[in-house]
Amino acid sequence: MRVVKRIAQVRKIIASAKRRGKTVGLVPTMGYLHEGHLSLVRLARRRCGFLVVSIFVNPTQFGPREDFGRYPRDLKRDLRLLKKEKVDLVFNPSVHEIYTEGHQTYVEVVDWSKIMCGASRPIHFRGVTTVVLKLFNILEPDIAVFGSKDFQQAVIIEKMVRDLDLSVKVVTGKIVREKDGLAMSSRNKYLSKDQRKNAVVLYNSLKWLRQAYIKGLRDPKLAIKKMASMIKGKNGKVDYIVFVDKNTLEPVKKLRKGTLVALAVFFGKTRLIDNTTL
Ligand code: AMP
């Protein structure tokens, strides 16, 4: 497994893999890897001949009062885990390598970047699409794998790929959860013991919803009310709970098969997200 920091070098290695007829797969990450990331790595490994994982904590997707500086990092451990998964190449550039002095070009999926997570994180998705497009241009993957834990992110990236006629195939992997149901996230590390215990309410509220849907609940307003009260009961502060069409992200008036339920909840300063599709 090679670990490369420079764009010029990584381009040469990828070009050589392509000359050898290898399909190139990419799993973009911000590091501090957990089983959720590794499930995507395994999915990508099965689908490509040359597997690249990028580790880059992307400053442009963090707001000024967000956690860029204190985002958890452990490169040594990450590399050990990725080696076990038979990753061919880790791309771990510095911020300067990706954003040269005076960088001023951004790409944005305009409308979908403003809703849901975008409503409370206005520059977030612009930063995500910009860095992902840069990674696509640098690494020229045939396939790129994203997690459905960040459902809106995956949908936005698919939209960018379609709108800009990129040739990469976007694949999404399932949400990997802790034993009690909490979706794995590098940010779970920020939670206090109590918050960690309470945070399972995100999953429990989704589980409740599934059951209620099976029993006939169709009104999103009623569902939101109940879910919000479950979350409040565990000291969570709801950022949003939405019921949207999973392809268009348009709010639905009635729950039906294929409706995406997504939520974001604060525990203290830590913002957690989760979702499920009915
Ligand atoms: P991040 O390092 O948080 O930027 O995440 C990198 C990729 O891993 C993204 O495509 C995420 O959607 C995905 N991911 C994060 N957490 C999980 C999880 N619990 N299950 C599956 N995929 C995940």
PDB file of C-alpha atoms and ligand atoms in Angstrom:
ATOM      1  CA  MET A   1       0.000   0.000   0.000  1.00  0.00           C
ATOM      2  CA  ARG A   2       1.460   3.329  -1.066  1.00  0.00           C
ATOM      3  CA  VAL A   3       0.773   6.537   0.813  1.00  0.00           C
ATOM      4  CA  VAL A   4       1.117   9.630  -1.331  1.00  0.00           C
ATOM      5  CA  LYS A   5       0.738  13.317  -0.479  1.00  0.00           C
ATOM      6  CA  ARG A   6       1.459  14.985  -3.817  1.00  0.00           C
ATOM      7  CA  ILE A   7      -0.947  15.384  -6.734  1.00  0.00           C
ATOM      8  CA  ALA A   8       1.746  14.975  -9.386  1.00  0.00           C
ATOM      9  CA  GLN A   9       2.879  11.667  -7.912  1.00  0.00           C
ATOM     10  CA  VAL A  10      -0.591  10.262  -7.458  1.00  0.00           C
ATOM     11  CA  ARG A  11      -1.466  11.113 -11.066  1.00  0.00           C
ATOM     12  CA  LYS A  12       1.512   9.063 -12.304  1.00  0.00           C
ATOM     13  CA  ILE A  13       0.572   6.047 -10.201  1.00  0.00           C
ATOM     14  CA  ILE A  14      -3.067   6.131 -11.348  1.00  0.00           C
ATOM     15  CA  ALA A  15      -2.051   6.552 -14.995  1.00  0.00           C
ATOM     16  CA  SER A  16       0.149   3.493 -14.693  1.00  0.00           C
ATOM     17  CA  ALA A  17      -2.662   1.436 -13.093  1.00  0.00           C
ATOM     18  CA  LYS A  18      -4.965   2.489 -15.940  1.00  0.00           C
ATOM     19  CA  ARG A  19      -2.360   1.498 -18.564  1.00  0.00           C
ATOM     20  CA  ARG A  20      -2.350  -1.932 -16.934  1.00  0.00           C
ATOM     21  CA  GLY A  21      -6.103  -2.074 -17.542  1.00  0.00           C
ATOM     22  CA  LYS A  22      -7.151  -1.665 -13.902  1.00  0.00           C
ATOM     23  CA  THR A  23     -10.519  -0.232 -12.917  1.00  0.00           C
ATOM     24  CA  VAL A  24      -9.868   2.536 -10.404  1.00  0.00           C
ATOM     25  CA  GLY A  25     -12.106   2.794  -7.320  1.00  0.00           C
ATOM     26  CA  LEU A  26     -12.131   5.683  -4.856  1.00  0.00           C
ATOM     27  CA  VAL A  27     -13.437   5.959  -1.300  1.00  0.00           C
ATOM     28  CA  PRO A  28     -13.153   9.577  -0.128  1.00  0.00           C
ATOM     29  CA  THR A  29     -12.893  10.012   3.648  1.00  0.00           C
ATOM     30  CA  MET A  30     -11.826  12.513   6.278  1.00  0.00           C
ATOM     31  CA  GLY A  31     -10.015   9.768   8.197  1.00  0.00           C
ATOM     32  CA  TYR A  32     -10.442   8.643  11.815  1.00  0.00           C
ATOM     33  CA  LEU A  33     -11.815   5.519  10.240  1.00  0.00           C
ATOM     34  CA  HIS A  34     -14.451   3.221  11.672  1.00  0.00           C
ATOM     35  CA  GLU A  35     -16.356   0.155  10.442  1.00  0.00           C
ATOM     36  CA  GLY A  36     -18.677   2.418   8.392  1.00  0.00           C
ATOM     37  CA  HIS A  37     -15.747   3.634   6.311  1.00  0.00           C
ATOM     38  CA  LEU A  38     -14.285   0.132   6.122  1.00  0.00           C
ATOM     39  CA  SER A  39     -17.571  -1.293   4.800  1.00  0.00           C
ATOM     40  CA  LEU A  40     -17.282   1.159   1.892  1.00  0.00           C
ATOM     41  CA  VAL A  41     -13.659   0.161   1.365  1.00  0.00           C
ATOM     42  CA  ARG A  42     -14.699  -3.511   1.176  1.00  0.00           C
ATOM     43  CA  LEU A  43     -17.521  -2.684  -1.222  1.00  0.00           C
ATOM     44  CA  ALA A  44     -15.113  -0.769  -3.450  1.00  0.00           C
ATOM     45  CA  ARG A  45     -12.464  -3.500  -3.189  1.00  0.00           C
ATOM     46  CA  ARG A  46     -14.879  -6.018  -4.718  1.00  0.00           C
ATOM     47  CA  ARG A  47     -15.614  -3.697  -7.621  1.00  0.00           C
ATOM     48  CA  CYS A  48     -12.227  -2.435  -8.758  1.00  0.00           C
ATOM     49  CA  GLY A  49      -8.713  -3.559  -9.597  1.00  0.00           C
ATOM     50  CA  PHE A  50      -6.960  -0.550  -8.102  1.00  0.00           C
ATOM     51  CA  LEU A  51      -8.379   0.891  -4.890  1.00  0.00           C
ATOM     52  CA  VAL A  52      -7.643   4.405  -3.693  1.00  0.00           C
ATOM     53  CA  VAL A  53      -8.766   5.798  -0.336  1.00  0.00           C
ATOM     54  CA  SER A  54      -8.349   9.508   0.235  1.00  0.00           C
ATOM     55  CA  ILE A  55      -7.903  10.920   3.710  1.00  0.00           C
ATOM     56  CA  PHE A  56      -8.368  14.667   3.741  1.00  0.00           C
ATOM     57  CA  VAL A  57     -10.094  16.814   6.340  1.00  0.00           C
ATOM     58  CA  ASN A  58     -11.507  19.377   3.951  1.00  0.00           C
ATOM     59  CA  PRO A  59     -11.518  22.892   5.424  1.00  0.00           C
ATOM     60  CA  THR A  60     -13.970  24.354   2.886  1.00  0.00           C
ATOM     61  CA  GLN A  61     -16.831  22.178   4.106  1.00  0.00           C
ATOM     62  CA  PHE A  62     -16.571  23.435   7.707  1.00  0.00           C
ATOM     63  CA  GLY A  63     -18.249  26.667   8.765  1.00  0.00           C
ATOM     64  CA  PRO A  64     -16.249  29.259  10.722  1.00  0.00           C
ATOM     65  CA  ARG A  65     -17.672  28.095  14.061  1.00  0.00           C
ATOM     66  CA  GLU A  66     -17.479  24.379  13.264  1.00  0.00           C
ATOM     67  CA  ASP A  67     -14.995  21.713  14.304  1.00  0.00           C
ATOM     68  CA  PHE A  68     -12.333  21.769  11.545  1.00  0.00           C
ATOM     69  CA  GLY A  69      -9.488  22.367  14.004  1.00  0.00           C
ATOM     70  CA  ARG A  70     -10.533  19.723  16.487  1.00  0.00           C
ATOM     71  CA  TYR A  71     -11.865  17.128  14.010  1.00  0.00           C
ATOM     72  CA  PRO A  72     -10.330  13.827  15.213  1.00  0.00           C
ATOM     73  CA  ARG A  73      -7.308  12.587  13.309  1.00  0.00           C
ATOM     74  CA  ASP A  74      -5.235   9.377  13.650  1.00  0.00           C
ATOM     75  CA  LEU A  75      -3.364   8.698  10.433  1.00  0.00           C
ATOM     76  CA  LYS A  76      -1.206   5.901  11.812  1.00  0.00           C
ATOM     77  CA  ARG A  77      -4.217   3.869  12.890  1.00  0.00           C
ATOM     78  CA  ASP A  78      -6.073   4.657   9.638  1.00  0.00           C
ATOM     79  CA  LEU A  79      -3.159   3.372   7.551  1.00  0.00           C
ATOM     80  CA  ARG A  80      -2.957   0.186   9.596  1.00  0.00           C
ATOM     81  CA  LEU A  81      -6.671  -0.476   9.025  1.00  0.00           C
ATOM     82  CA  LEU A  82      -6.488   0.279   5.302  1.00  0.00           C
ATOM     83  CA  LYS A  83      -3.483  -1.978   4.795  1.00  0.00           C
ATOM     84  CA  LYS A  84      -5.534  -4.875   6.184  1.00  0.00           C
ATOM     85  CA  GLU A  85      -8.230  -4.139   3.593  1.00  0.00           C
ATOM     86  CA  LYS A  86      -5.675  -4.430   0.778  1.00  0.00           C
ATOM     87  CA  VAL A  87      -6.019  -0.844  -0.329  1.00  0.00           C
ATOM     88  CA  ASP A  88      -3.544  -0.052  -3.123  1.00  0.00           C
ATOM     89  CA  LEU A  89      -3.062   3.642  -2.548  1.00  0.00           C
ATOM     90  CA  VAL A  90      -3.855   6.190   0.144  1.00  0.00           C
ATOM     91  CA  PHE A  91      -3.984   9.802  -0.996  1.00  0.00           C
ATOM     92  CA  ASN A  92      -3.356  12.049   1.998  1.00  0.00           C
ATOM     93  CA  PRO A  93      -2.648  15.550   0.712  1.00  0.00           C
ATOM     94  CA  SER A  94      -2.014  18.634   2.819  1.00  0.00           C
ATOM     95  CA  VAL A  95      -4.515  21.499   2.749  1.00  0.00           C
ATOM     96  CA  HIS A  96      -1.997  23.486   0.679  1.00  0.00           C
ATOM     97  CA  GLU A  97      -1.699  20.730  -1.899  1.00  0.00           C
ATOM     98  CA  ILE A  98      -5.454  20.846  -2.528  1.00  0.00           C
ATOM     99  CA  TYR A  99      -6.099  24.577  -2.068  1.00  0.00           C
ATOM    100  CA  THR A 100      -3.271  26.642  -3.438  1.00  0.00           C
ATOM    101  CA  GLU A 101      -2.897  30.290  -2.427  1.00  0.00           C
ATOM    102  CA  GLY A 102      -5.754  32.353  -3.770  1.00  0.00           C
ATOM    103  CA  HIS A 103      -8.091  29.435  -4.536  1.00  0.00           C
ATOM    104  CA  GLN A 104     -11.428  30.904  -5.659  1.00  0.00           C
ATOM    105  CA  THR A 105     -13.231  28.284  -7.744  1.00  0.00           C
ATOM    106  CA  TYR A 106     -16.164  26.339  -6.304  1.00  0.00           C
ATOM    107  CA  VAL A 107     -18.801  24.017  -7.655  1.00  0.00           C
ATOM    108  CA  GLU A 108     -22.254  23.933  -6.076  1.00  0.00           C
ATOM    109  CA  VAL A 109     -25.411  21.893  -6.567  1.00  0.00           C
ATOM    110  CA  VAL A 110     -27.361  25.058  -5.946  1.00  0.00           C
ATOM    111  CA  ASP A 111     -30.789  24.184  -4.548  1.00  0.00           C
ATOM    112  CA  TRP A 112     -30.099  20.919  -2.736  1.00  0.00           C
ATOM    113  CA  SER A 113     -27.155  22.495  -0.919  1.00  0.00           C
ATOM    114  CA  LYS A 114     -29.500  24.914   0.851  1.00  0.00           C
ATOM    115  CA  ILE A 115     -31.934  22.444   2.424  1.00  0.00           C
ATOM    116  CA  MET A 116     -31.758  19.905   5.255  1.00  0.00           C
ATOM    117  CA  CYS A 117     -28.130  19.897   6.500  1.00  0.00           C
ATOM    118  CA  GLY A 118     -27.468  22.869   4.212  1.00  0.00           C
ATOM    119  CA  ALA A 119     -29.945  25.038   6.094  1.00  0.00           C
ATOM    120  CA  SER A 120     -27.817  25.068   9.241  1.00  0.00           C
ATOM    121  CA  ARG A 121     -24.497  24.549   7.401  1.00  0.00           C
ATOM    122  CA  PRO A 122     -24.725  27.016   4.496  1.00  0.00           C
ATOM    123  CA  ILE A 123     -21.269  26.466   2.931  1.00  0.00           C
ATOM    124  CA  HIS A 124     -20.980  22.773   3.765  1.00  0.00           C
ATOM    125  CA  PHE A 125     -22.117  21.118   0.542  1.00  0.00           C
ATOM    126  CA  ARG A 126     -20.346  23.649  -1.669  1.00  0.00           C
ATOM    127  CA  GLY A 127     -17.147  22.570   0.095  1.00  0.00           C
ATOM    128  CA  VAL A 128     -18.027  18.879  -0.313  1.00  0.00           C
ATOM    129  CA  THR A 129     -18.812  19.083  -4.030  1.00  0.00           C
ATOM    130  CA  THR A 130     -15.732  21.212  -4.688  1.00  0.00           C
ATOM    131  CA  VAL A 131     -13.352  18.827  -2.971  1.00  0.00           C
ATOM    132  CA  VAL A 132     -15.014  15.724  -4.416  1.00  0.00           C
ATOM    133  CA  LEU A 133     -14.809  17.159  -7.939  1.00  0.00           C
ATOM    134  CA  LYS A 134     -11.146  17.962  -7.318  1.00  0.00           C
ATOM    135  CA  LEU A 135     -10.557  14.386  -6.115  1.00  0.00           C
ATOM    136  CA  PHE A 136     -12.350  13.061  -9.204  1.00  0.00           C
ATOM    137  CA  ASN A 137     -10.137  15.245 -11.434  1.00  0.00           C
ATOM    138  CA  ILE A 138      -6.946  14.242  -9.661  1.00  0.00           C
ATOM    139  CA  LEU A 139      -7.634  10.522  -9.229  1.00  0.00           C
ATOM    140  CA  GLU A 140      -9.899   9.865 -12.233  1.00  0.00           C
ATOM    141  CA  PRO A 141     -11.779   6.998 -10.566  1.00  0.00           C
ATOM    142  CA  ASP A 142     -14.096   4.754 -12.581  1.00  0.00           C
ATOM    143  CA  ILE A 143     -16.206   4.248  -9.475  1.00  0.00           C
ATOM    144  CA  ALA A 144     -16.522   6.231  -6.246  1.00  0.00           C
ATOM    145  CA  VAL A 145     -18.199   4.922  -3.109  1.00  0.00           C
ATOM    146  CA  PHE A 146     -20.123   7.024  -0.572  1.00  0.00           C
ATOM    147  CA  GLY A 147     -22.106   6.083   2.527  1.00  0.00           C
ATOM    148  CA  SER A 148     -25.857   6.487   2.757  1.00  0.00           C
ATOM    149  CA  LYS A 149     -25.406   7.726   6.317  1.00  0.00           C
ATOM    150  CA  ASP A 150     -24.753  11.048   4.610  1.00  0.00           C
ATOM    151  CA  PHE A 151     -27.723  10.524   2.306  1.00  0.00           C
ATOM    152  CA  GLN A 152     -28.032  14.137   1.186  1.00  0.00           C
ATOM    153  CA  GLN A 153     -24.323  14.229   0.398  1.00  0.00           C
ATOM    154  CA  ALA A 154     -24.593  11.111  -1.785  1.00  0.00           C
ATOM    155  CA  VAL A 155     -27.632  12.505  -3.636  1.00  0.00           C
ATOM    156  CA  ILE A 156     -25.872  15.843  -4.205  1.00  0.00           C
ATOM    157  CA  ILE A 157     -22.763  14.145  -5.548  1.00  0.00           C
ATOM    158  CA  GLU A 158     -24.850  11.991  -7.893  1.00  0.00           C
ATOM    159  CA  LYS A 159     -26.528  15.186  -9.088  1.00  0.00           C
ATOM    160  CA  MET A 160     -23.180  16.889  -9.697  1.00  0.00           C
ATOM    161  CA  VAL A 161     -22.010  13.857 -11.675  1.00  0.00           C
ATOM    162  CA  ARG A 162     -25.136  13.993 -13.846  1.00  0.00           C
ATOM    163  CA  ASP A 163     -25.232  17.764 -14.251  1.00  0.00           C
ATOM    164  CA  LEU A 164     -21.542  18.028 -15.169  1.00  0.00           C
ATOM    165  CA  ASP A 165     -21.406  14.834 -17.301  1.00  0.00           C
ATOM    166  CA  LEU A 166     -18.688  13.245 -15.204  1.00  0.00           C
ATOM    167  CA  SER A 167     -17.929   9.668 -16.196  1.00  0.00           C
ATOM    168  CA  VAL A 168     -17.453   8.283 -12.682  1.00  0.00           C
ATOM    169  CA  LYS A 169     -20.016   5.780 -11.388  1.00  0.00           C
ATOM    170  CA  VAL A 170     -21.292   6.650  -7.914  1.00  0.00           C
ATOM    171  CA  VAL A 171     -22.064   3.704  -5.638  1.00  0.00           C
ATOM    172  CA  THR A 172     -23.608   4.022  -2.169  1.00  0.00           C
ATOM    173  CA  GLY A 173     -23.097   1.698   0.784  1.00  0.00           C
ATOM    174  CA  LYS A 174     -25.420   0.990   3.697  1.00  0.00           C
ATOM    175  CA  ILE A 175     -25.276   2.669   7.122  1.00  0.00           C
ATOM    176  CA  VAL A 176     -23.126   0.748   9.594  1.00  0.00           C
ATOM    177  CA  ARG A 177     -24.299   1.025  13.205  1.00  0.00           C
ATOM    178  CA  GLU A 178     -22.971   0.413  16.683  1.00  0.00           C
ATOM    179  CA  LYS A 179     -24.469  -2.531  18.582  1.00  0.00           C
ATOM    180  CA  ASP A 180     -27.190  -0.345  20.130  1.00  0.00           C
ATOM    181  CA  GLY A 181     -28.114   1.163  16.755  1.00  0.00           C
ATOM    182  CA  LEU A 182     -26.289   4.517  16.792  1.00  0.00           C
ATOM    183  CA  ALA A 183     -24.913   5.197  13.310  1.00  0.00           C
ATOM    184  CA  MET A 184     -21.118   5.090  13.388  1.00  0.00           C
ATOM    185  CA  SER A 185     -19.511   8.487  12.989  1.00  0.00           C
ATOM    186  CA  SER A 186     -16.107   9.984  13.700  1.00  0.00           C
ATOM    187  CA  ARG A 187     -18.000  12.677  15.638  1.00  0.00           C
ATOM    188  CA  ASN A 188     -19.433  10.153  18.153  1.00  0.00           C
ATOM    189  CA  LYS A 189     -16.091  10.600  19.893  1.00  0.00           C
ATOM    190  CA  TYR A 190     -17.182  14.065  21.032  1.00  0.00           C
ATOM    191  CA  LEU A 191     -20.126  12.698  23.055  1.00  0.00           C
ATOM    192  CA  SER A 192     -19.992  12.496  26.847  1.00  0.00           C
ATOM    193  CA  LYS A 193     -20.998   9.191  28.436  1.00  0.00           C
ATOM    194  CA  ASP A 194     -24.559  10.417  29.002  1.00  0.00           C
ATOM    195  CA  GLN A 195     -24.881  11.952  25.553  1.00  0.00           C
ATOM    196  CA  ARG A 196     -23.608   8.722  24.008  1.00  0.00           C
ATOM    197  CA  LYS A 197     -26.303   6.766  25.838  1.00  0.00           C
ATOM    198  CA  ASN A 198     -28.989   9.261  24.836  1.00  0.00           C
ATOM    199  CA  ALA A 199     -27.833   9.522  21.213  1.00  0.00           C
ATOM    200  CA  VAL A 200     -29.327   6.133  20.404  1.00  0.00           C
ATOM    201  CA  VAL A 201     -32.660   7.967  20.355  1.00  0.00           C
ATOM    202  CA  LEU A 202     -31.960   8.960  16.718  1.00  0.00           C
ATOM    203  CA  TYR A 203     -32.057   5.300  15.746  1.00  0.00           C
ATOM    204  CA  ASN A 204     -34.893   4.512  18.145  1.00  0.00           C
ATOM    205  CA  SER A 205     -37.044   7.294  16.696  1.00  0.00           C
ATOM    206  CA  LEU A 206     -36.460   5.878  13.200  1.00  0.00           C
ATOM    207  CA  LYS A 207     -37.296   2.404  14.467  1.00  0.00           C
ATOM    208  CA  TRP A 208     -40.488   3.748  16.050  1.00  0.00           C
ATOM    209  CA  LEU A 209     -41.381   5.430  12.771  1.00  0.00           C
ATOM    210  CA  ARG A 210     -40.965   2.221  10.761  1.00  0.00           C
ATOM    211  CA  GLN A 211     -43.328   0.415  13.112  1.00  0.00           C
ATOM    212  CA  ALA A 212     -45.840   3.267  13.081  1.00  0.00           C
ATOM    213  CA  TYR A 213     -45.695   3.330   9.271  1.00  0.00           C
ATOM    214  CA  ILE A 214     -46.396  -0.401   9.116  1.00  0.00           C
ATOM    215  CA  LYS A 215     -49.359   0.174  11.440  1.00  0.00           C
ATOM    216  CA  GLY A 216     -50.734   2.820   9.082  1.00  0.00           C
ATOM    217  CA  LEU A 217     -49.259   6.206  10.054  1.00  0.00           C
ATOM    218  CA  ARG A 218     -49.091   8.397   6.943  1.00  0.00           C
ATOM    219  CA  ASP A 219     -49.056  11.967   8.274  1.00  0.00           C
ATOM    220  CA  PRO A 220     -45.512  13.438   8.380  1.00  0.00           C
ATOM    221  CA  LYS A 221     -46.562  16.179  10.824  1.00  0.00           C
ATOM    222  CA  LEU A 222     -47.756  13.645  13.396  1.00  0.00           C
ATOM    223  CA  ALA A 223     -44.611  11.576  12.893  1.00  0.00           C
ATOM    224  CA  ILE A 224     -42.353  14.607  13.346  1.00  0.00           C
ATOM    225  CA  LYS A 225     -44.174  15.601  16.530  1.00  0.00           C
ATOM    226  CA  LYS A 226     -43.706  12.193  18.108  1.00  0.00           C
ATOM    227  CA  MET A 227     -40.080  11.811  16.981  1.00  0.00           C
ATOM    228  CA  ALA A 228     -39.226  15.311  18.233  1.00  0.00           C
ATOM    229  CA  SER A 229     -40.714  14.553  21.624  1.00  0.00           C
ATOM    230  CA  MET A 230     -38.743  11.283  21.873  1.00  0.00           C
ATOM    231  CA  ILE A 231     -35.551  13.204  21.083  1.00  0.00           C
ATOM    232  CA  LYS A 232     -36.315  16.048  23.467  1.00  0.00           C
ATOM    233  CA  GLY A 233     -36.882  13.453  26.193  1.00  0.00           C
ATOM    234  CA  LYS A 234     -33.227  12.442  25.765  1.00  0.00           C
ATOM    235  CA  ASN A 235     -31.894  16.008  25.877  1.00  0.00           C
ATOM    236  CA  GLY A 236     -31.341  16.162  22.136  1.00  0.00           C
ATOM    237  CA  LYS A 237     -32.032  19.405  20.272  1.00  0.00           C
ATOM    238  CA  VAL A 238     -33.655  18.756  16.922  1.00  0.00           C
ATOM    239  CA  ASP A 239     -32.002  20.619  14.036  1.00  0.00           C
ATOM    240  CA  TYR A 240     -34.398  19.076  11.525  1.00  0.00           C
ATOM    241  CA  ILE A 241     -36.614  16.076  10.892  1.00  0.00           C
ATOM    242  CA  VAL A 242     -37.786  15.797   7.288  1.00  0.00           C
ATOM    243  CA  PHE A 243     -39.784  13.424   5.150  1.00  0.00           C
ATOM    244  CA  VAL A 244     -38.709  13.802   1.531  1.00  0.00           C
ATOM    245  CA  ASP A 245     -38.730  12.008  -1.777  1.00  0.00           C
ATOM    246  CA  LYS A 246     -35.390  10.170  -1.880  1.00  0.00           C
ATOM    247  CA  ASN A 247     -34.669  11.166  -5.480  1.00  0.00           C
ATOM    248  CA  THR A 248     -35.764  14.813  -5.499  1.00  0.00           C
ATOM    249  CA  LEU A 249     -35.445  15.715  -1.787  1.00  0.00           C
ATOM    250  CA  GLU A 250     -38.892  17.370  -2.116  1.00  0.00           C
ATOM    251  CA  PRO A 251     -40.963  17.204   1.101  1.00  0.00           C
ATOM    252  CA  VAL A 252     -43.790  14.664   0.911  1.00  0.00           C
ATOM    253  CA  LYS A 253     -47.311  15.284   2.198  1.00  0.00           C
ATOM    254  CA  LYS A 254     -47.949  11.627   2.879  1.00  0.00           C
ATOM    255  CA  LEU A 255     -45.564   8.869   3.923  1.00  0.00           C
ATOM    256  CA  ARG A 256     -45.175   6.108   1.375  1.00  0.00           C
ATOM    257  CA  LYS A 257     -42.732   3.417   0.318  1.00  0.00           C
ATOM    258  CA  GLY A 258     -39.483   5.079  -0.731  1.00  0.00           C
ATOM    259  CA  THR A 259     -39.947   8.161   1.486  1.00  0.00           C
ATOM    260  CA  LEU A 260     -36.656   9.236   3.046  1.00  0.00           C
ATOM    261  CA  VAL A 261     -36.770  10.215   6.692  1.00  0.00           C
ATOM    262  CA  ALA A 262     -33.718  12.201   7.679  1.00  0.00           C
ATOM    263  CA  LEU A 263     -32.835  13.952  10.900  1.00  0.00           C
ATOM    264  CA  ALA A 264     -30.106  15.991  12.511  1.00  0.00           C
ATOM    265  CA  VAL A 265     -29.887  16.399  16.268  1.00  0.00           C
ATOM    266  CA  PHE A 266     -27.557  18.293  18.569  1.00  0.00           C
ATOM    267  CA  PHE A 267     -26.253  16.777  21.776  1.00  0.00           C
ATOM    268  CA  GLY A 268     -24.468  19.748  23.292  1.00  0.00           C
ATOM    269  CA  LYS A 269     -22.300  21.070  20.455  1.00  0.00           C
ATOM    270  CA  THR A 270     -22.175  17.715  18.661  1.00  0.00           C
ATOM    271  CA  ARG A 271     -24.480  17.426  15.679  1.00  0.00           C
ATOM    272  CA  LEU A 272     -25.444  13.885  14.661  1.00  0.00           C
ATOM    273  CA  ILE A 273     -27.369  12.760  11.580  1.00  0.00           C
ATOM    274  CA  ASP A 274     -29.232   9.610  10.642  1.00  0.00           C
ATOM    275  CA  ASN A 275     -31.821   8.494   8.115  1.00  0.00           C
ATOM    276  CA  THR A 276     -33.849   5.621   6.798  1.00  0.00           C
ATOM    277  CA  THR A 277     -35.937   4.951   3.707  1.00  0.00           C
ATOM    278  CA  LEU A 278     -39.423   3.574   4.233  1.00  0.00           C
TER     279      LEU A 278
HETATM  280  P1  AMP B   1     -16.355  11.061   6.465  1.00  0.00           P
HETATM  281  O1  AMP B   1     -14.987  10.567   6.811  1.00  0.00           O
HETATM  282  O2  AMP B   1     -17.219  11.323   7.649  1.00  0.00           O
HETATM  283  O3  AMP B   1     -16.321  12.201   5.482  1.00  0.00           O
HETATM  284  O4  AMP B   1     -17.072   9.872   5.714  1.00  0.00           O
HETATM  285  C1  AMP B   1     -16.502   9.284   4.574  1.00  0.00           C
HETATM  286  C2  AMP B   1     -17.514   8.377   3.928  1.00  0.00           C
HETATM  287  O5  AMP B   1     -17.907   7.367   4.846  1.00  0.00           O
HETATM  288  C3  AMP B   1     -18.789   9.119   3.511  1.00  0.00           C
HETATM  289  O6  AMP B   1     -19.203   8.638   2.244  1.00  0.00           O
HETATM  290  C4  AMP B   1     -19.755   8.744   4.599  1.00  0.00           C
HETATM  291  O7  AMP B   1     -21.102   8.745   4.157  1.00  0.00           O
HETATM  292  C5  AMP B   1     -19.308   7.331   4.922  1.00  0.00           C
HETATM  293  N1  AMP B   1     -19.763   6.936   6.261  1.00  0.00           N
HETATM  294  C6  AMP B   1     -19.601   7.618   7.416  1.00  0.00           C
HETATM  295  N2  AMP B   1     -20.195   6.976   8.444  1.00  0.00           N
HETATM  296  C7  AMP B   1     -20.756   5.860   7.934  1.00  0.00           C
HETATM  297  C8  AMP B   1     -21.522   4.779   8.481  1.00  0.00           C
HETATM  298  N3  AMP B   1     -21.835   4.716   9.779  1.00  0.00           N
HETATM  299  N4  AMP B   1     -21.935   3.813   7.641  1.00  0.00           N
HETATM  300  C9  AMP B   1     -21.630   3.857   6.315  1.00  0.00           C
HETATM  301  N5  AMP B   1     -20.913   4.840   5.734  1.00  0.00           N
HETATM  302  C10 AMP B   1     -20.474   5.835   6.528  1.00  0.00           C
END
